[in-house]
């Protein structure tokens, strides 16, 4: 009987919780109302179909002044430089080591690929994991001086938890590297490695001194951006999401694919409009450009979050300016 | 209070269940004892690390006289033949349409690839799904005359359920086509599409009459066999399994990768030894050859199931011979 009483008591918090706001960092504006209305409707959808996909950079965490993974790569170049004296005279490394990121990037896509491959390949997946974990533990964001894992959007953390509490399986579908994101996604977002989809390099299984290892090769395998996002979803999930969340034109095809399914659907763009508390950018930004997405959101009635007016709080620690 | 009483009552069946054998189709021989001992030990492992991976062909369902997916492809060739009069004079189709599968396959890997690509590409993923579902609903196994989805191993169904009841997340990691398996894996094995990893062709996202579709291209993307299995696991799960189950040398690298992790590990080969109730084959079989795996299992103390002596029952309907 005691067991029964304990169980009965367990019912009380849930009653209390029902009265608690699951999205306290969201203002009571249209986006929050649309989310809550959709989640209520989704209760009628079989649980296994409640798949929600989230972009990462600019949707779950910030992406300014540069993609954080690229800042990781730049730090790695510096850390690896002592073993590579030849980089002094070799671009794009020479410019990077002089601190001139702009000059390095001005050399175009090939330079970026060189930087990424040099820092993300030629090691086992376990070694790479450790490198990323060490970096995340010590590196600080150049503007806020906060750990990168704190540069996440509090309203989106609440949204992830709210969806999961309502039977959704939450996935990350990002242009970022899958092995980079998996190092922190479970702890920071509650999204396990097997629910993280991203860009990736080729891998090779081999025996080293009688021990099996998986090595990261310096060759692109899959780019999980634009048309790649619905393809990545099909490859890894094999089921069309019923809800998708992004912030840039790179997410447009994911939202199109999600929105075109039958039954209740939910598509949302986060619009970066708050220069003081976060950053303000869209059409002309070299990072996270959002143009066609806004046009299509309007035409199709998708939800657009105006960060400035729809979010009460941006980061768990507050706002960018407060941190400085 | 009524709620509390109902909840208390819910506790009774679990007590009863604890006394019920979770693996009734397994004889009380060494493999069953090893499985139960491992699952007990695994209770000390954090739930998110309890990842178990299963090969499909020959491990979860039969693979004789030919891989079932290949039998599907042959049926598709016949169904598509009326729209392809040119196939009469074109190999490997000409031989297939004459019913001479051996002659068609004797033309080697290129012939097989042609048959697979012709029947698995050039359509949307939704169209392919429907074709497979229709085939599974009507096609019958050439020997037992049973639907293919009944050609599954009852002891393995019990094992999947037993592992899941103990907090394991079960994955399929198979050389078979990922989109083929996903059509039935959830219903037959309780494994949702996002936990099915397999071989795949390239995909293309495009707009057709304003509607987004994903098209299957006639180009191999990934072969999930041998060294490909641990690579597929890393790509899709991003975490090393603690238990792996296979039946052929194509599964060896998956078992090596699983077994080489730290802590409690479990690796098992199903050995096809029962010519009467199922099929008997290993070293010299053109399908599901098992040679190096047996050597390594012995050296490393992995579990080998002798189907004849370790399994009380083979298929849910009984045995191959009883079905004839």
Short mmCIF file of N, CA and C in Angstrom, two decimals, chain A residues 73-239:
data_model
loop_
_atom_site.label_atom_id
_atom_site.label_comp_id
_atom_site.label_asym_id
_atom_site.label_seq_id
_atom_site.Cartn_x
_atom_site.Cartn_y
_atom_site.Cartn_z
N UNK A 73 38.40 25.21 -35.49
CA UNK A 73 39.42 24.86 -36.49
C UNK A 73 40.58 25.85 -36.43
N UNK A 74 40.27 27.14 -36.26
CA UNK A 74 41.34 28.15 -36.20
C UNK A 74 42.21 27.92 -34.96
N UNK A 75 41.57 27.61 -33.84
CA UNK A 75 42.33 27.32 -32.62
C UNK A 75 43.21 26.08 -32.81
N UNK A 76 42.69 25.11 -33.55
CA UNK A 76 43.46 23.90 -33.79
C UNK A 76 44.68 24.20 -34.67
N UNK A 77 44.49 25.06 -35.67
CA UNK A 77 45.63 25.43 -36.52
C UNK A 77 46.74 26.02 -35.65
N UNK A 78 46.36 26.90 -34.74
CA UNK A 78 47.37 27.50 -33.85
C UNK A 78 48.03 26.43 -32.99
N UNK A 79 47.21 25.50 -32.46
CA UNK A 79 47.76 24.47 -31.58
C UNK A 79 48.68 23.51 -32.33
N UNK A 80 48.38 23.28 -33.63
CA UNK A 80 49.15 22.33 -34.42
C UNK A 80 50.38 22.98 -35.07
N UNK A 81 50.42 24.31 -35.10
CA UNK A 81 51.46 25.03 -35.85
C UNK A 81 52.89 24.65 -35.46
N UNK A 82 53.20 24.48 -34.16
CA UNK A 82 54.59 24.14 -33.80
C UNK A 82 55.10 22.88 -34.51
N UNK A 83 54.22 21.93 -34.81
CA UNK A 83 54.67 20.72 -35.53
C UNK A 83 54.63 20.92 -37.04
N UNK A 84 54.27 22.09 -37.49
CA UNK A 84 54.18 22.35 -38.93
C UNK A 84 54.91 23.65 -39.29
N UNK A 85 56.25 23.66 -39.17
CA UNK A 85 56.99 24.91 -39.49
C UNK A 85 56.74 25.37 -40.92
N UNK A 86 56.40 24.42 -41.82
CA UNK A 86 56.18 24.79 -43.22
C UNK A 86 54.97 25.70 -43.41
N UNK A 87 54.06 25.74 -42.42
CA UNK A 87 52.86 26.57 -42.56
C UNK A 87 53.19 28.07 -42.62
N UNK A 88 54.37 28.43 -42.11
CA UNK A 88 54.77 29.85 -42.11
C UNK A 88 54.71 30.44 -43.52
N UNK A 89 55.02 29.58 -44.52
CA UNK A 89 55.06 30.07 -45.91
C UNK A 89 53.96 29.45 -46.76
N UNK A 90 52.94 28.90 -46.11
CA UNK A 90 51.96 28.14 -46.86
C UNK A 90 50.55 28.65 -46.53
N UNK A 91 49.84 29.10 -47.59
CA UNK A 91 48.47 29.58 -47.36
C UNK A 91 47.49 28.41 -47.34
N UNK A 92 46.39 28.50 -46.64
CA UNK A 92 45.91 29.67 -45.89
C UNK A 92 46.52 29.79 -44.50
N UNK A 93 47.44 28.85 -44.14
CA UNK A 93 47.95 28.83 -42.77
C UNK A 93 48.75 30.09 -42.41
N UNK A 94 49.57 30.55 -43.37
CA UNK A 94 50.42 31.72 -43.10
C UNK A 94 49.58 32.90 -42.62
N UNK A 95 48.51 33.21 -43.35
CA UNK A 95 47.63 34.32 -42.96
C UNK A 95 47.00 34.07 -41.59
N UNK A 96 46.52 32.84 -41.38
CA UNK A 96 45.87 32.51 -40.11
C UNK A 96 46.82 32.72 -38.95
N UNK A 97 48.05 32.25 -39.13
CA UNK A 97 49.01 32.32 -38.02
C UNK A 97 49.43 33.76 -37.74
N UNK A 98 49.29 34.63 -38.77
CA UNK A 98 49.53 36.06 -38.55
C UNK A 98 48.30 36.72 -37.92
N UNK A 99 47.22 35.92 -37.73
CA UNK A 99 45.99 36.47 -37.14
C UNK A 99 45.08 37.12 -38.16
N UNK A 100 45.38 36.95 -39.44
CA UNK A 100 44.58 37.60 -40.49
C UNK A 100 43.57 36.59 -41.07
N UNK A 101 42.49 36.35 -40.34
CA UNK A 101 41.48 35.38 -40.76
C UNK A 101 40.85 35.81 -42.08
N UNK A 102 40.61 37.11 -42.22
CA UNK A 102 39.98 37.63 -43.43
C UNK A 102 40.77 37.28 -44.68
N UNK A 103 42.07 37.49 -44.61
CA UNK A 103 42.93 37.19 -45.77
C UNK A 103 42.88 35.70 -46.09
N UNK A 104 42.87 34.86 -45.03
CA UNK A 104 42.83 33.41 -45.24
C UNK A 104 41.53 33.01 -45.92
N UNK A 105 40.41 33.57 -45.44
CA UNK A 105 39.12 33.19 -45.99
C UNK A 105 38.90 33.77 -47.39
N UNK A 106 39.56 34.89 -47.65
CA UNK A 106 39.40 35.54 -48.97
C UNK A 106 39.90 34.61 -50.08
N UNK A 107 40.69 33.62 -49.71
CA UNK A 107 41.19 32.69 -50.72
C UNK A 107 40.14 31.67 -51.15
N UNK A 108 38.95 31.78 -50.58
CA UNK A 108 37.82 30.99 -51.09
C UNK A 108 37.63 29.63 -50.47
N UNK A 109 36.75 28.89 -51.13
CA UNK A 109 36.27 27.62 -50.61
C UNK A 109 37.40 26.62 -50.39
N UNK A 110 38.39 26.64 -51.29
CA UNK A 110 39.46 25.67 -51.19
C UNK A 110 40.28 25.89 -49.91
N UNK A 111 40.46 27.17 -49.56
CA UNK A 111 41.20 27.49 -48.33
C UNK A 111 40.43 26.99 -47.11
N UNK A 112 39.11 27.21 -47.12
CA UNK A 112 38.28 26.77 -46.00
C UNK A 112 38.33 25.25 -45.87
N UNK A 113 38.23 24.57 -47.02
CA UNK A 113 38.27 23.11 -47.01
C UNK A 113 39.62 22.61 -46.47
N UNK A 114 40.69 23.28 -46.86
CA UNK A 114 42.02 22.91 -46.37
C UNK A 114 42.10 23.04 -44.85
N UNK A 115 41.56 24.14 -44.34
CA UNK A 115 41.59 24.36 -42.89
C UNK A 115 40.77 23.29 -42.18
N UNK A 116 39.58 23.00 -42.71
CA UNK A 116 38.71 22.02 -42.06
C UNK A 116 39.34 20.62 -42.12
N UNK A 117 39.84 20.23 -43.29
CA UNK A 117 40.39 18.88 -43.41
C UNK A 117 41.65 18.70 -42.56
N UNK A 118 42.48 19.72 -42.49
CA UNK A 118 43.71 19.64 -41.70
C UNK A 118 43.40 19.43 -40.22
N UNK A 119 42.29 20.03 -39.78
CA UNK A 119 41.99 20.00 -38.35
C UNK A 119 40.96 18.93 -37.98
N UNK A 120 40.29 18.34 -38.99
CA UNK A 120 39.22 17.38 -38.71
C UNK A 120 39.52 15.98 -39.24
N UNK A 121 40.68 15.76 -39.84
CA UNK A 121 40.96 14.43 -40.40
C UNK A 121 42.37 14.00 -40.00
N UNK A 122 42.67 12.73 -40.34
CA UNK A 122 44.01 12.22 -40.03
C UNK A 122 44.14 11.78 -38.59
N UNK A 123 43.02 11.48 -37.96
CA UNK A 123 43.05 10.99 -36.57
C UNK A 123 41.87 10.02 -36.41
N UNK A 124 41.85 9.28 -35.32
CA UNK A 124 40.71 8.39 -35.10
C UNK A 124 39.52 9.23 -34.59
N UNK A 125 38.33 8.65 -34.69
CA UNK A 125 37.15 9.37 -34.21
C UNK A 125 37.25 9.60 -32.71
N UNK A 126 37.86 8.67 -31.97
CA UNK A 126 38.00 8.84 -30.53
C UNK A 126 38.94 10.00 -30.21
N UNK A 127 40.02 10.10 -30.99
CA UNK A 127 40.97 11.20 -30.77
C UNK A 127 40.30 12.55 -31.06
N UNK A 128 39.52 12.59 -32.15
CA UNK A 128 38.83 13.83 -32.50
C UNK A 128 37.86 14.24 -31.40
N UNK A 129 37.08 13.28 -30.91
CA UNK A 129 36.14 13.54 -29.80
C UNK A 129 36.84 14.24 -28.64
N UNK A 130 38.00 13.70 -28.30
CA UNK A 130 38.72 14.22 -27.13
C UNK A 130 39.19 15.65 -27.39
N UNK A 131 39.67 15.90 -28.61
CA UNK A 131 40.13 17.24 -28.97
C UNK A 131 39.00 18.25 -28.84
N UNK A 132 37.82 17.87 -29.33
CA UNK A 132 36.67 18.78 -29.27
C UNK A 132 36.25 19.01 -27.82
N UNK A 133 36.21 17.92 -27.05
CA UNK A 133 35.80 18.03 -25.64
C UNK A 133 36.75 18.94 -24.88
N UNK A 134 38.06 18.79 -25.13
CA UNK A 134 39.05 19.63 -24.45
C UNK A 134 38.86 21.10 -24.83
N UNK A 135 38.61 21.34 -26.12
CA UNK A 135 38.42 22.72 -26.59
C UNK A 135 37.18 23.34 -25.95
N UNK A 136 36.07 22.60 -25.96
CA UNK A 136 34.82 23.14 -25.40
C UNK A 136 34.99 23.47 -23.91
N UNK A 137 35.84 22.70 -23.24
CA UNK A 137 36.02 22.90 -21.80
C UNK A 137 36.81 24.17 -21.50
N UNK A 138 37.62 24.62 -22.47
CA UNK A 138 38.52 25.74 -22.17
C UNK A 138 38.29 26.98 -23.03
N UNK A 139 37.83 26.81 -24.27
CA UNK A 139 37.71 27.96 -25.19
C UNK A 139 36.59 28.89 -24.74
N UNK A 140 36.72 30.16 -25.09
CA UNK A 140 35.72 31.15 -24.73
C UNK A 140 35.31 31.93 -25.97
N UNK A 141 34.05 32.31 -26.02
CA UNK A 141 33.53 33.09 -27.14
C UNK A 141 34.22 34.46 -27.18
N UNK A 142 34.65 34.91 -28.38
CA UNK A 142 35.44 36.15 -28.46
C UNK A 142 34.69 37.39 -27.96
N UNK A 143 33.38 37.41 -28.03
CA UNK A 143 32.64 38.61 -27.61
C UNK A 143 32.16 38.49 -26.17
N UNK A 144 31.49 37.39 -25.85
CA UNK A 144 30.90 37.29 -24.51
C UNK A 144 31.85 36.71 -23.47
N UNK A 145 32.94 36.11 -23.95
CA UNK A 145 33.90 35.43 -23.06
C UNK A 145 33.27 34.26 -22.29
N UNK A 146 32.19 33.74 -22.83
CA UNK A 146 31.52 32.60 -22.20
C UNK A 146 31.94 31.31 -22.92
N UNK A 147 31.87 30.16 -22.25
CA UNK A 147 32.07 28.89 -22.97
C UNK A 147 31.04 28.79 -24.10
N UNK A 148 31.45 28.20 -25.20
CA UNK A 148 30.54 28.10 -26.35
C UNK A 148 29.25 27.36 -26.00
N UNK A 149 29.36 26.39 -25.11
CA UNK A 149 28.16 25.61 -24.76
C UNK A 149 27.16 26.43 -23.93
N UNK A 150 27.53 27.66 -23.57
CA UNK A 150 26.56 28.54 -22.92
C UNK A 150 25.94 29.52 -23.92
N UNK A 151 26.45 29.50 -25.14
CA UNK A 151 25.95 30.42 -26.17
C UNK A 151 24.71 29.82 -26.86
N UNK A 152 23.92 29.11 -26.09
CA UNK A 152 22.71 28.45 -26.61
C UNK A 152 21.49 29.29 -26.25
N UNK A 153 20.44 29.14 -27.04
CA UNK A 153 19.25 29.96 -26.83
C UNK A 153 18.33 29.31 -25.80
N UNK A 154 18.15 29.99 -24.69
CA UNK A 154 17.30 29.48 -23.62
C UNK A 154 15.89 29.13 -24.12
N UNK A 155 15.26 29.98 -24.96
CA UNK A 155 13.91 29.62 -25.43
C UNK A 155 13.90 28.32 -26.23
N UNK A 156 14.98 28.03 -26.97
CA UNK A 156 15.03 26.80 -27.76
C UNK A 156 15.27 25.58 -26.88
N UNK A 157 16.06 25.75 -25.80
CA UNK A 157 16.22 24.65 -24.85
C UNK A 157 14.86 24.28 -24.26
N UNK A 158 14.07 25.31 -23.94
CA UNK A 158 12.74 25.05 -23.38
C UNK A 158 11.84 24.37 -24.42
N UNK A 159 11.98 24.79 -25.67
CA UNK A 159 11.17 24.21 -26.74
C UNK A 159 11.51 22.72 -26.94
N UNK A 160 12.81 22.41 -26.95
CA UNK A 160 13.25 21.01 -27.08
C UNK A 160 12.63 20.16 -25.97
N UNK A 161 12.72 20.66 -24.74
CA UNK A 161 12.20 19.90 -23.59
C UNK A 161 10.68 19.77 -23.66
N UNK A 162 10.03 20.83 -24.10
CA UNK A 162 8.56 20.84 -24.21
C UNK A 162 8.09 19.80 -25.24
N UNK A 163 8.76 19.77 -26.37
CA UNK A 163 8.40 18.79 -27.41
C UNK A 163 8.62 17.37 -26.89
N UNK A 164 9.78 17.14 -26.28
CA UNK A 164 10.06 15.79 -25.77
C UNK A 164 9.05 15.37 -24.70
N UNK A 165 8.65 16.33 -23.85
CA UNK A 165 7.66 16.02 -22.81
C UNK A 165 6.33 15.64 -23.44
N UNK A 166 6.15 16.01 -24.70
CA UNK A 166 4.92 15.66 -25.40
C UNK A 166 5.13 14.57 -26.45
N UNK A 167 6.11 13.72 -26.18
CA UNK A 167 6.28 12.52 -26.99
C UNK A 167 7.04 12.70 -28.28
N UNK A 168 7.63 13.88 -28.50
CA UNK A 168 8.42 14.09 -29.72
C UNK A 168 9.82 13.51 -29.55
N UNK A 169 10.37 13.04 -30.67
CA UNK A 169 11.77 12.65 -30.73
C UNK A 169 12.46 13.83 -31.42
N UNK A 170 13.44 14.43 -30.75
CA UNK A 170 14.09 15.63 -31.30
C UNK A 170 15.43 15.27 -31.94
N UNK A 171 15.63 15.77 -33.16
CA UNK A 171 16.85 15.55 -33.93
C UNK A 171 17.52 16.87 -34.26
N UNK A 172 18.84 16.85 -34.36
CA UNK A 172 19.57 17.98 -34.91
C UNK A 172 19.91 17.65 -36.36
N UNK A 173 19.65 18.57 -37.27
CA UNK A 173 19.98 18.39 -38.69
C UNK A 173 20.70 19.66 -39.12
N UNK A 174 22.03 19.58 -39.13
CA UNK A 174 22.83 20.79 -39.25
C UNK A 174 23.92 20.67 -40.30
N UNK A 175 24.30 21.80 -40.87
CA UNK A 175 25.44 21.83 -41.77
C UNK A 175 26.75 21.60 -41.03
N UNK A 176 26.73 21.73 -39.72
CA UNK A 176 27.93 21.50 -38.92
C UNK A 176 28.38 20.05 -38.97
N UNK A 177 29.59 19.80 -38.55
CA UNK A 177 30.13 18.44 -38.58
C UNK A 177 29.44 17.56 -37.54
N UNK A 178 29.03 16.38 -37.99
CA UNK A 178 28.26 15.51 -37.10
C UNK A 178 29.07 15.11 -35.88
N UNK A 179 30.37 14.84 -36.07
CA UNK A 179 31.17 14.38 -34.93
C UNK A 179 31.53 15.52 -33.98
N UNK A 180 31.55 16.73 -34.50
CA UNK A 180 31.77 17.90 -33.65
C UNK A 180 30.56 18.10 -32.73
N UNK A 181 29.38 18.07 -33.30
CA UNK A 181 28.16 18.35 -32.53
C UNK A 181 27.85 17.28 -31.50
N UNK A 182 28.17 16.02 -31.87
CA UNK A 182 27.82 14.92 -30.96
C UNK A 182 28.54 15.00 -29.62
N UNK A 183 29.67 15.72 -29.60
CA UNK A 183 30.44 15.81 -28.35
C UNK A 183 29.63 16.54 -27.27
N UNK A 184 28.80 17.51 -27.67
CA UNK A 184 28.09 18.29 -26.64
C UNK A 184 26.56 18.20 -26.73
N UNK A 185 26.04 17.63 -27.82
CA UNK A 185 24.58 17.70 -28.05
C UNK A 185 23.77 17.01 -26.95
N UNK A 186 24.30 15.90 -26.43
CA UNK A 186 23.52 15.16 -25.44
C UNK A 186 23.45 15.95 -24.12
N UNK A 187 24.60 16.48 -23.71
CA UNK A 187 24.65 17.20 -22.44
C UNK A 187 23.93 18.54 -22.54
N UNK A 188 24.14 19.25 -23.64
CA UNK A 188 23.64 20.62 -23.75
C UNK A 188 22.18 20.65 -24.21
N UNK A 189 21.82 19.81 -25.16
CA UNK A 189 20.46 19.84 -25.73
C UNK A 189 19.59 18.65 -25.34
N UNK A 190 20.19 17.63 -24.72
CA UNK A 190 19.43 16.41 -24.46
C UNK A 190 19.19 15.59 -25.72
N UNK A 191 20.01 15.81 -26.73
CA UNK A 191 19.86 15.08 -28.00
C UNK A 191 21.01 14.07 -28.10
N UNK A 192 20.71 12.76 -28.06
CA UNK A 192 21.78 11.75 -28.08
C UNK A 192 22.47 11.69 -29.44
N UNK A 193 23.71 11.18 -29.49
CA UNK A 193 24.50 11.14 -30.73
C UNK A 193 23.73 10.57 -31.91
N UNK A 194 22.94 9.52 -31.68
CA UNK A 194 22.23 8.87 -32.78
C UNK A 194 21.10 9.73 -33.33
N UNK A 195 20.81 10.87 -32.70
CA UNK A 195 19.81 11.78 -33.22
C UNK A 195 20.43 13.07 -33.72
N UNK A 196 21.73 13.02 -33.98
CA UNK A 196 22.43 14.17 -34.55
C UNK A 196 22.83 13.83 -35.99
N UNK A 197 22.37 14.66 -36.93
CA UNK A 197 22.69 14.48 -38.34
C UNK A 197 23.46 15.72 -38.77
N UNK A 198 24.56 15.52 -39.50
CA UNK A 198 25.35 16.68 -39.91
C UNK A 198 26.21 16.38 -41.10
N UNK A 199 27.04 17.34 -41.46
CA UNK A 199 28.01 17.11 -42.53
C UNK A 199 29.07 16.15 -42.02
N UNK A 200 29.71 15.45 -42.95
CA UNK A 200 30.69 14.47 -42.50
C UNK A 200 31.76 14.22 -43.55
N UNK A 201 32.91 13.76 -43.06
CA UNK A 201 33.97 13.30 -43.94
C UNK A 201 33.91 11.79 -44.03
N UNK A 202 34.65 11.25 -44.99
CA UNK A 202 34.68 9.78 -45.11
C UNK A 202 35.44 9.18 -43.93
N UNK A 203 35.06 7.95 -43.60
CA UNK A 203 35.67 7.23 -42.48
C UNK A 203 36.27 5.94 -42.98
N UNK A 204 37.27 5.45 -42.26
CA UNK A 204 37.87 4.17 -42.63
C UNK A 204 38.10 3.33 -41.39
N UNK A 205 37.62 2.08 -41.48
CA UNK A 205 37.85 1.12 -40.39
C UNK A 205 39.14 0.40 -40.66
N UNK A 206 40.03 0.32 -39.66
CA UNK A 206 41.25 -0.44 -39.86
C UNK A 206 41.77 -1.00 -38.54
N UNK A 207 42.69 -1.95 -38.68
CA UNK A 207 43.32 -2.54 -37.50
C UNK A 207 44.66 -1.86 -37.29
N UNK A 208 44.88 -1.32 -36.08
CA UNK A 208 46.16 -0.72 -35.75
C UNK A 208 46.70 -1.48 -34.54
N UNK A 209 47.80 -2.18 -34.73
CA UNK A 209 48.39 -3.01 -33.68
C UNK A 209 47.35 -3.95 -33.08
N UNK A 210 46.56 -4.59 -33.96
CA UNK A 210 45.58 -5.57 -33.52
C UNK A 210 44.33 -4.97 -32.89
N UNK A 211 44.25 -3.63 -32.87
CA UNK A 211 43.07 -2.98 -32.29
C UNK A 211 42.29 -2.27 -33.39
N UNK A 212 40.97 -2.47 -33.44
CA UNK A 212 40.20 -1.79 -34.48
C UNK A 212 40.03 -0.30 -34.16
N UNK A 213 40.25 0.52 -35.17
CA UNK A 213 40.01 1.97 -35.01
C UNK A 213 39.24 2.48 -36.23
N UNK A 214 38.58 3.62 -36.07
CA UNK A 214 37.93 4.29 -37.19
C UNK A 214 38.63 5.62 -37.39
N UNK A 215 39.17 5.80 -38.60
CA UNK A 215 39.99 6.96 -38.90
C UNK A 215 39.20 7.95 -39.75
N UNK A 216 39.35 9.22 -39.47
CA UNK A 216 38.71 10.29 -40.25
C UNK A 216 39.60 10.64 -41.43
N UNK A 217 39.07 10.48 -42.64
CA UNK A 217 39.83 10.75 -43.86
C UNK A 217 39.60 12.18 -44.35
N UNK A 218 40.60 12.77 -45.01
CA UNK A 218 40.46 14.16 -45.48
C UNK A 218 39.66 14.24 -46.79
N UNK A 219 38.42 13.75 -46.75
CA UNK A 219 37.60 13.72 -47.94
C UNK A 219 36.15 13.95 -47.53
N UNK A 220 35.48 14.86 -48.19
CA UNK A 220 34.09 15.16 -47.84
C UNK A 220 33.20 13.97 -48.22
N UNK A 221 32.31 13.58 -47.31
CA UNK A 221 31.38 12.50 -47.60
C UNK A 221 29.99 13.06 -47.88
N UNK A 222 29.55 14.00 -47.05
CA UNK A 222 28.17 14.48 -47.16
C UNK A 222 28.07 15.90 -46.61
N UNK A 223 27.42 16.78 -47.36
CA UNK A 223 27.19 18.16 -46.90
C UNK A 223 25.71 18.30 -46.54
N UNK A 224 25.46 18.46 -45.27
CA UNK A 224 24.09 18.49 -44.76
C UNK A 224 23.55 19.92 -44.74
N UNK A 225 23.40 20.48 -45.93
CA UNK A 225 22.93 21.86 -46.05
C UNK A 225 22.00 21.97 -47.26
N UNK A 226 21.07 22.90 -47.23
CA UNK A 226 20.12 23.12 -48.33
C UNK A 226 19.46 21.80 -48.75
N UNK A 227 19.59 21.40 -50.03
CA UNK A 227 18.98 20.15 -50.51
C UNK A 227 19.51 18.96 -49.71
N UNK A 228 20.70 19.11 -49.13
CA UNK A 228 21.27 18.02 -48.34
C UNK A 228 20.48 17.72 -47.07
N UNK A 229 19.75 18.71 -46.56
CA UNK A 229 19.05 18.48 -45.28
C UNK A 229 17.92 17.46 -45.40
N UNK A 230 16.97 17.63 -46.35
CA UNK A 230 15.97 16.56 -46.47
C UNK A 230 16.61 15.22 -46.85
N UNK A 231 17.68 15.25 -47.63
CA UNK A 231 18.37 14.00 -47.98
C UNK A 231 18.97 13.37 -46.72
N UNK A 232 19.62 14.18 -45.90
CA UNK A 232 20.18 13.67 -44.64
C UNK A 232 19.10 13.10 -43.73
N UNK A 233 17.95 13.76 -43.71
CA UNK A 233 16.81 13.28 -42.91
C UNK A 233 16.36 11.92 -43.43
N UNK A 234 16.23 11.80 -44.74
CA UNK A 234 15.79 10.53 -45.33
C UNK A 234 16.82 9.42 -45.05
N UNK A 235 18.11 9.76 -45.21
CA UNK A 235 19.16 8.77 -45.00
C UNK A 235 19.17 8.27 -43.54
N UNK A 236 19.07 9.19 -42.61
CA UNK A 236 19.28 8.81 -41.21
C UNK A 236 18.00 8.51 -40.44
N UNK A 237 16.92 9.20 -40.77
CA UNK A 237 15.67 9.00 -40.02
C UNK A 237 14.71 8.11 -40.82
N UNK A 238 14.64 8.35 -42.13
CA UNK A 238 13.77 7.53 -42.96
C UNK A 238 12.29 7.81 -42.75
N UNK A 239 12.00 8.93 -42.17
CA UNK A 239 10.62 9.31 -41.88
C UNK A 239 10.57 10.82 -41.97
#
